[in-house]
Coordinates of C-alpha atoms in Angstrom, one line a residue:
X1 CA -55.2 -149.4 74.7
X2 CA -56.4 -145.8 73.0
X3 CA -54.4 -143.7 71.1
X4 CA -53.6 -140.6 72.8
X5 CA -55.5 -137.1 71.5
X6 CA -53.3 -134.2 71.8
X7 CA -55.5 -131.8 69.6
X8 CA -57.5 -129.3 71.3
X9 CA -61.5 -129.6 71.1
X10 CA -63.4 -127.0 70.2
X11 CA -64.7 -126.3 73.9
X12 CA -61.0 -126.0 75.0
X13 CA -60.4 -123.5 72.7
X14 CA -63.5 -121.5 73.7
X15 CA -62.2 -122.2 77.2
X16 CA -58.7 -120.7 76.3
X17 CA -60.1 -117.6 74.7
X18 CA -62.3 -116.9 77.7
X19 CA -59.4 -117.2 80.1
X20 CA -57.0 -115.3 77.7
X21 CA -59.3 -112.4 77.9
X22 CA -60.0 -112.3 81.5
X23 CA -55.6 -112.6 82.1
X24 CA -55.4 -109.9 79.4
X25 CA -57.7 -107.8 81.2
X26 CA -56.9 -108.3 84.6
X27 CA -53.3 -109.5 84.9
X28 CA -50.7 -107.8 82.4
X29 CA -47.2 -107.8 83.6
X30 CA -47.6 -104.1 84.9
X31 CA -50.1 -105.7 87.3
X32 CA -48.1 -108.8 87.8
X33 CA -45.3 -107.5 89.0
X34 CA -47.1 -104.9 91.8
X35 CA -48.9 -108.0 92.8
X36 CA -45.7 -109.8 93.6
X37 CA -44.4 -106.7 95.7
X38 CA -47.4 -106.5 97.3
X39 CA -46.9 -109.0 100.0
X40 CA -49.8 -110.8 99.4
X41 CA -49.9 -114.6 98.7
X42 CA -52.2 -114.4 95.9
X43 CA -54.8 -112.0 94.5
X44 CA -58.2 -112.5 95.7
X45 CA -59.9 -110.2 93.1
X46 CA -58.1 -112.1 90.0
X47 CA -58.8 -115.7 91.7
X48 CA -62.9 -114.8 92.4
X49 CA -63.4 -114.2 88.9
X50 CA -61.1 -116.9 87.7
X51 CA -62.3 -119.6 90.2
X52 CA -65.4 -118.5 90.7
X53 CA -66.9 -116.1 88.5
X54 CA -65.6 -118.4 85.5
X55 CA -66.0 -122.1 87.5
X56 CA -62.5 -122.9 86.9
X57 CA -62.0 -124.0 90.3
X58 CA -64.4 -126.9 89.7
X59 CA -63.1 -128.1 86.3
X60 CA -62.1 -131.4 87.9
X61 CA -65.0 -132.1 90.1
X62 CA -68.0 -133.9 88.6
X63 CA -71.2 -131.9 88.6
X64 CA -73.0 -133.7 90.7
X65 CA -70.6 -132.7 93.6
X66 CA -70.8 -129.2 92.9
X67 CA -68.3 -129.0 90.0
X68 CA -68.2 -128.6 86.4
X69 CA -67.7 -132.1 85.6
X70 CA -64.7 -131.8 83.1
X71 CA -61.0 -133.3 82.8
X72 CA -57.5 -132.7 83.1
X73 CA -57.5 -131.8 79.5
X74 CA -59.7 -128.1 80.6
X75 CA -58.0 -128.0 83.3
X76 CA -54.3 -128.2 81.7
X77 CA -55.8 -125.4 79.1
X78 CA -56.2 -123.1 82.1
X79 CA -53.0 -123.9 83.3
X80 CA -51.3 -123.0 79.7
X81 CA -53.0 -119.6 80.0
X82 CA -51.8 -119.2 83.6
X83 CA -48.4 -120.0 82.7
X84 CA -48.3 -117.5 80.0
X85 CA -49.4 -114.6 82.4
X86 CA -47.2 -115.9 85.6
X87 CA -51.0 -115.1 87.1
X88 CA -50.9 -115.1 90.9
X89 CA -53.3 -117.2 91.8
X90 CA -53.8 -120.7 93.5
X91 CA -55.3 -122.5 90.8
X92 CA -52.8 -125.5 90.6
X93 CA -52.4 -125.9 94.4
X94 CA -56.0 -125.7 95.3
X95 CA -57.7 -126.5 91.9
X96 CA -55.8 -129.2 91.0
X97 CA -53.5 -130.8 93.8
X98 CA -55.9 -130.0 96.6
X99 CA -59.1 -130.9 94.7
X100 CA -57.2 -134.3 93.5
X101 CA -56.6 -135.5 96.8
X102 CA -60.1 -134.9 98.0
X103 CA -61.7 -136.3 95.2
X104 CA -59.5 -139.8 96.4
X105 CA -61.3 -139.6 99.4
X106 CA -64.8 -140.8 100.2
X107 CA -67.0 -138.2 98.6
X108 CA -70.1 -139.9 100.2
X109 CA -69.2 -138.6 103.4
X110 CA -70.6 -135.5 104.1
X111 CA -67.6 -133.4 105.6
X112 CA -65.8 -134.6 102.0
X113 CA -68.3 -133.6 99.9
X114 CA -68.8 -130.4 101.9
X115 CA -65.0 -129.5 101.9
X116 CA -64.8 -130.5 98.0
X117 CA -67.9 -128.3 97.0
X118 CA -66.4 -125.1 99.0
X119 CA -63.1 -125.8 96.9
X120 CA -64.7 -126.2 93.6
X121 CA -66.7 -123.2 93.9
X122 CA -63.3 -121.3 94.6
X123 CA -64.5 -119.9 98.2
X124 CA -62.2 -122.3 99.8
X125 CA -58.5 -122.1 98.8
X126 CA -57.0 -125.4 100.0
X127 CA -53.3 -127.2 99.7
X128 CA -51.8 -130.5 100.1
X129 CA -49.4 -130.2 103.1
X130 CA -46.2 -131.8 101.4
X131 CA -43.0 -130.3 100.8
X132 CA -43.4 -128.8 97.4
X133 CA -40.4 -130.5 95.8
X134 CA -42.1 -134.2 96.5
X135 CA -42.0 -136.1 93.4
X136 CA -45.1 -138.1 92.6
X137 CA -44.3 -142.2 92.7
X138 CA -45.9 -145.4 93.6
X139 CA -45.9 -144.7 97.5
X140 CA -47.2 -141.6 99.1
X141 CA -44.3 -139.7 100.5
X142 CA -43.8 -140.1 104.4
X143 CA -45.4 -138.1 107.0
X144 CA -43.8 -135.6 109.1
X145 CA -47.0 -134.6 111.2
X146 CA -48.5 -137.5 113.8
X147 CA -51.8 -137.8 115.6
X148 CA -51.7 -136.8 119.2
X149 CA -53.9 -138.9 121.4
X150 CA -56.5 -136.4 121.2
X151 CA -56.8 -136.9 117.8
X152 CA -55.1 -133.4 117.0
X153 CA -51.9 -133.1 114.6
X154 CA -48.6 -132.1 116.0
X155 CA -45.5 -131.6 113.4
X156 CA -43.8 -129.5 111.1
X157 CA -43.9 -129.4 107.1
X158 CA -41.4 -127.5 105.1
X159 CA -42.0 -124.8 102.2
X160 CA -45.5 -126.0 101.4
X161 CA -46.7 -124.6 98.0
X162 CA -50.2 -123.0 98.0
X163 CA -49.8 -122.9 102.5
X164 CA -49.4 -118.8 102.1
X165 CA -53.1 -118.0 101.9
X166 CA -54.9 -121.0 101.7
X167 CA -58.0 -121.7 104.0
X168 CA -57.9 -125.1 104.3
X169 CA -54.3 -127.6 104.6
X170 CA -55.2 -131.2 103.9
X171 CA -52.4 -133.0 106.3
X172 CA -50.9 -136.4 105.5
X173 CA -50.5 -137.8 109.2
X174 CA -49.7 -141.2 110.9
X175 CA -51.4 -142.2 114.0
X176 CA -52.8 -145.2 116.0
X177 CA -54.6 -146.2 113.0
X178 CA -51.7 -145.8 110.3
X179 CA -51.5 -143.0 107.4
X180 CA -54.0 -140.6 107.1
X181 CA -55.1 -137.8 105.3
X182 CA -56.8 -134.6 107.3
X183 CA -58.3 -131.4 107.4
X184 CA -57.0 -128.3 109.0
X185 CA -58.3 -124.8 109.1
X186 CA -55.6 -122.3 109.3
X187 CA -57.4 -119.8 111.3
X188 CA -56.9 -122.1 114.4
X189 CA -54.5 -120.6 117.1
X190 CA -52.4 -123.9 116.8
X191 CA -51.7 -123.8 113.0
X192 CA -48.5 -121.4 112.0
X193 CA -47.7 -120.7 108.6
X194 CA -44.8 -119.0 107.9
X195 CA -44.3 -117.1 104.5
X196 CA -40.6 -118.0 103.2
X197 CA -38.3 -115.9 101.3
X198 CA -39.3 -117.4 97.6
X199 CA -37.7 -117.0 94.2
X200 CA -41.3 -117.0 92.5
X201 CA -43.0 -114.3 94.2
X202 CA -46.2 -115.4 92.4
X203 CA -46.4 -118.5 94.0
X204 CA -44.8 -118.2 97.2
X205 CA -43.9 -121.3 99.9
X206 CA -44.9 -121.4 103.7
X207 CA -43.4 -123.7 106.6
X208 CA -46.7 -125.1 108.6
X209 CA -46.2 -125.9 112.3
X210 CA -49.2 -127.7 113.4
X211 CA -49.3 -127.7 117.5
X212 CA -52.3 -129.5 118.6
X213 CA -53.9 -128.5 115.8
X214 CA -57.7 -129.7 115.4
X215 CA -58.1 -131.8 112.3
X216 CA -61.0 -133.6 110.7
X217 CA -60.1 -137.2 109.0
X218 CA -60.8 -137.4 105.7
X219 CA -59.5 -140.6 104.5
X220 CA -58.0 -143.6 106.8
X221 CA -55.3 -145.6 105.6
X222 CA -57.1 -147.8 103.1
X223 CA -57.3 -144.5 101.2
X224 CA -55.1 -141.7 102.1
X225 CA -51.8 -143.5 100.7
X226 CA -54.0 -143.7 97.2
X227 CA -55.5 -140.2 97.6
X228 CA -52.1 -138.3 98.0
X229 CA -50.1 -140.2 95.3
X230 CA -53.0 -139.4 92.9
X231 CA -53.1 -135.8 94.2
X232 CA -49.3 -135.8 93.0
X233 CA -49.6 -137.1 89.9
X234 CA -52.1 -135.1 88.8
X235 CA -50.2 -131.8 89.9
X236 CA -46.9 -132.7 88.0
X237 CA -48.7 -133.8 85.0
X238 CA -50.4 -130.3 84.9
X239 CA -47.8 -128.4 85.9
X240 CA -46.2 -129.4 82.7
X241 CA -48.9 -127.3 81.2
X242 CA -48.1 -124.2 83.2
X243 CA -44.6 -124.4 82.1
X244 CA -45.6 -125.1 78.6
X245 CA -47.5 -121.7 78.6
X246 CA -44.3 -120.2 80.5
X247 CA -42.3 -121.4 77.3
X248 CA -44.8 -120.0 74.6
X249 CA -44.6 -116.6 76.1
X250 CA -40.9 -116.4 76.1
X251 CA -40.5 -117.4 72.4
X252 CA -43.2 -115.0 71.6
X253 CA -42.2 -112.3 73.2
X254 CA -38.6 -112.8 72.0
X255 CA -39.5 -113.1 68.2
X256 CA -41.5 -109.7 68.7
X257 CA -38.5 -108.2 70.2
X258 CA -35.6 -109.3 67.9
X259 CA -38.2 -108.4 65.2
X260 CA -38.4 -104.6 66.5
X261 CA -35.1 -103.9 67.9
X262 CA -32.2 -102.8 65.4
X263 CA -28.9 -103.2 64.8
X264 CA -26.7 -102.0 61.8
X265 CA -29.8 -101.0 60.3
X266 CA -31.4 -104.2 60.1
X267 CA -33.7 -106.5 62.7
X268 CA -31.4 -108.1 65.3
X269 CA -33.8 -111.2 64.7
X270 CA -32.3 -111.6 60.9
X271 CA -29.2 -112.4 62.0
X272 CA -28.5 -116.1 61.8
X273 CA -27.3 -116.7 65.2
X274 CA -30.2 -116.0 66.5
X275 CA -32.5 -117.2 64.0
X276 CA -30.9 -120.8 65.2
X277 CA -31.4 -120.4 68.7
X278 CA -35.2 -119.3 68.3
X279 CA -35.5 -122.0 66.0
X280 CA -34.2 -124.5 68.1
X281 CA -36.3 -122.9 71.1
X282 CA -39.3 -124.0 68.8
X283 CA -38.2 -127.3 68.1
X284 CA -38.0 -128.1 72.1
X285 CA -41.9 -125.8 72.4
X286 CA -43.3 -128.3 70.0
X287 CA -41.9 -131.6 71.7
X288 CA -43.1 -130.3 75.5
X289 CA -46.3 -129.4 74.0
X290 CA -46.7 -132.8 72.7
X291 CA -45.7 -134.3 76.2
X292 CA -47.6 -131.7 78.3
X293 CA -50.9 -132.5 76.4
X294 CA -49.9 -136.9 76.4
X295 CA -50.0 -136.1 80.2
X296 CA -53.4 -134.5 80.5
X297 CA -55.3 -136.8 77.7
X298 CA -53.8 -139.7 80.2
X299 CA -55.2 -138.4 83.3
X300 CA -58.2 -137.2 81.6
X301 CA -58.6 -140.6 80.1
X302 CA -57.4 -142.5 83.6
X303 CA -55.0 -144.5 81.3
X304 CA -52.9 -147.4 83.2
X305 CA -49.7 -145.0 81.1
X306 CA -50.5 -142.2 83.9
X307 CA -47.2 -142.6 85.4
X308 CA -45.1 -142.9 82.6
X309 CA -46.9 -140.1 80.8
X310 CA -46.4 -137.9 83.8
X311 CA -42.8 -138.8 84.5
X312 CA -41.8 -138.0 80.9
X313 CA -43.7 -134.9 80.6
X314 CA -41.8 -133.2 83.8
X315 CA -38.4 -135.0 82.4
X316 CA -39.0 -132.2 79.6
X317 CA -41.2 -129.3 80.4
X318 CA -39.2 -127.9 83.1
X319 CA -35.9 -128.0 81.0
X320 CA -37.8 -126.8 78.4
X321 CA -39.7 -123.7 80.0
X322 CA -36.2 -122.6 81.9
X323 CA -34.6 -122.3 78.4
X324 CA -37.1 -120.7 77.1
X325 CA -37.0 -117.9 79.9
X326 CA -33.2 -118.1 79.9
X327 CA -33.6 -117.2 76.3
X328 CA -36.1 -114.6 76.7
X329 CA -33.6 -112.6 78.8
X330 CA -30.5 -112.7 77.0
X331 CA -32.2 -112.0 73.6
X332 CA -33.5 -108.8 75.2
X333 CA -30.3 -108.3 75.9
X334 CA -30.0 -104.8 78.7
X335 CA -33.6 -104.8 78.5
X336 CA -34.3 -108.2 79.8
X337 CA -32.2 -107.7 82.9
X338 CA -34.4 -104.9 84.0
X339 CA -36.7 -105.2 87.2
X340 CA -39.6 -103.5 85.0
X341 CA -39.3 -105.8 82.0
X342 CA -41.3 -108.8 83.0
X343 CA -38.6 -111.8 81.5
X344 CA -37.5 -112.1 85.1
X345 CA -40.8 -113.3 86.4
X346 CA -41.0 -116.1 83.9
X347 CA -37.4 -117.1 84.4
X348 CA -38.5 -117.3 88.0
X349 CA -41.6 -119.2 87.8
X350 CA -40.0 -121.4 85.2
X351 CA -37.0 -122.3 88.1
X352 CA -39.1 -122.5 90.9
X353 CA -41.8 -124.7 88.7
X354 CA -38.8 -127.0 87.6
X355 CA -38.5 -128.0 91.4
X356 CA -42.0 -128.0 92.2
X357 CA -43.1 -131.7 92.5
X358 CA -40.2 -132.8 91.6
X359 CA -37.0 -131.8 89.6
X360 CA -36.1 -133.5 85.9
X361 CA -34.2 -136.0 87.2
X362 CA -35.9 -137.2 90.1
X363 CA -38.6 -137.8 87.4
X364 CA -36.0 -139.5 84.8
X365 CA -35.0 -141.8 87.7
X366 CA -38.9 -142.6 88.2
X367 CA -39.1 -142.9 84.4
X368 CA -35.9 -145.6 84.4
X369 CA -37.9 -147.4 87.0
X370 CA -41.3 -147.6 85.3
X371 CA -39.8 -149.0 82.2
X372 CA -37.2 -151.3 83.3
X373 CA -34.5 -149.3 82.2
X374 CA -31.3 -149.7 84.5
X375 CA -29.1 -146.8 85.7
X376 CA -25.7 -146.5 83.7
X377 CA -22.8 -147.9 85.9
X378 CA -19.2 -147.4 86.0

């Protein structure tokens, strides 16, 4: 078994610099706030620049299939920067989860290869149609959609992350031939994508209702379940890097503010009680980086430790991001409570991400089962 590599390579540092430069220019806090209030699911111009222009939408796709031929390590770097900016783009739901699901199908089939190529180019936005809080596990989640006798799909999936604004939905469904994965175009009249009121306006959810919707089967019972499981594991593992980015911004911004804010003739950051709180948060962040990098490295290496690495990362990073965002709001005082200050955007992203793809408690339960650690009794 190889030793995990938690360090960043020179290529990863270069990718980070490029993504950060784009987001600094195109996605400052004021722009994020105005976009969140626009009613759009995401910023299409920013997505074109990031996903298509920079090619990040295809990082996980082999070059022979139209992608960049990179790994989960590079995708994790992109997600760290997206977390630092809470950018309103469908990177996690489309370029990570949806792409991973399609990669689990037979890419030798023309229909699968075309869809994968479109997702890799960023010109098509996809979403895996499962409830947002679905936890990655050994078995695929039960389908709430059925295959009708004529091959169309009917059913409802509640609170699907990334469905609002998606061009194609990847729908797990049960039919005469068993569990399958199907592609459904959202432009069909028989497809209803109802936006929901979300805590995190930068990543809205939607309820999906299919009523005899035309569909293309991407994978049958032999591959569909494995494809969905791997997509959820990949999404959860790389979500930890986004949560790391959220926590990093919150700590950096809090340290900056407490150095500049003065009370009683001295910076508030010089008070010992605040120093202790920020030092404790820094230690949490360092540990979060280690777990997030371990998960990304395990996914990149296709390690047998993937389930354990993902469970550890999600059990820890979600709580660290929420704690960092809460401290950011509190240590900014009254400023942190205003709508104009971006702190609330980070708190909302941290809270929504803590639930997305499984809560920390669910991942701790999964981890206990993976390492054969019995739950306490009595």
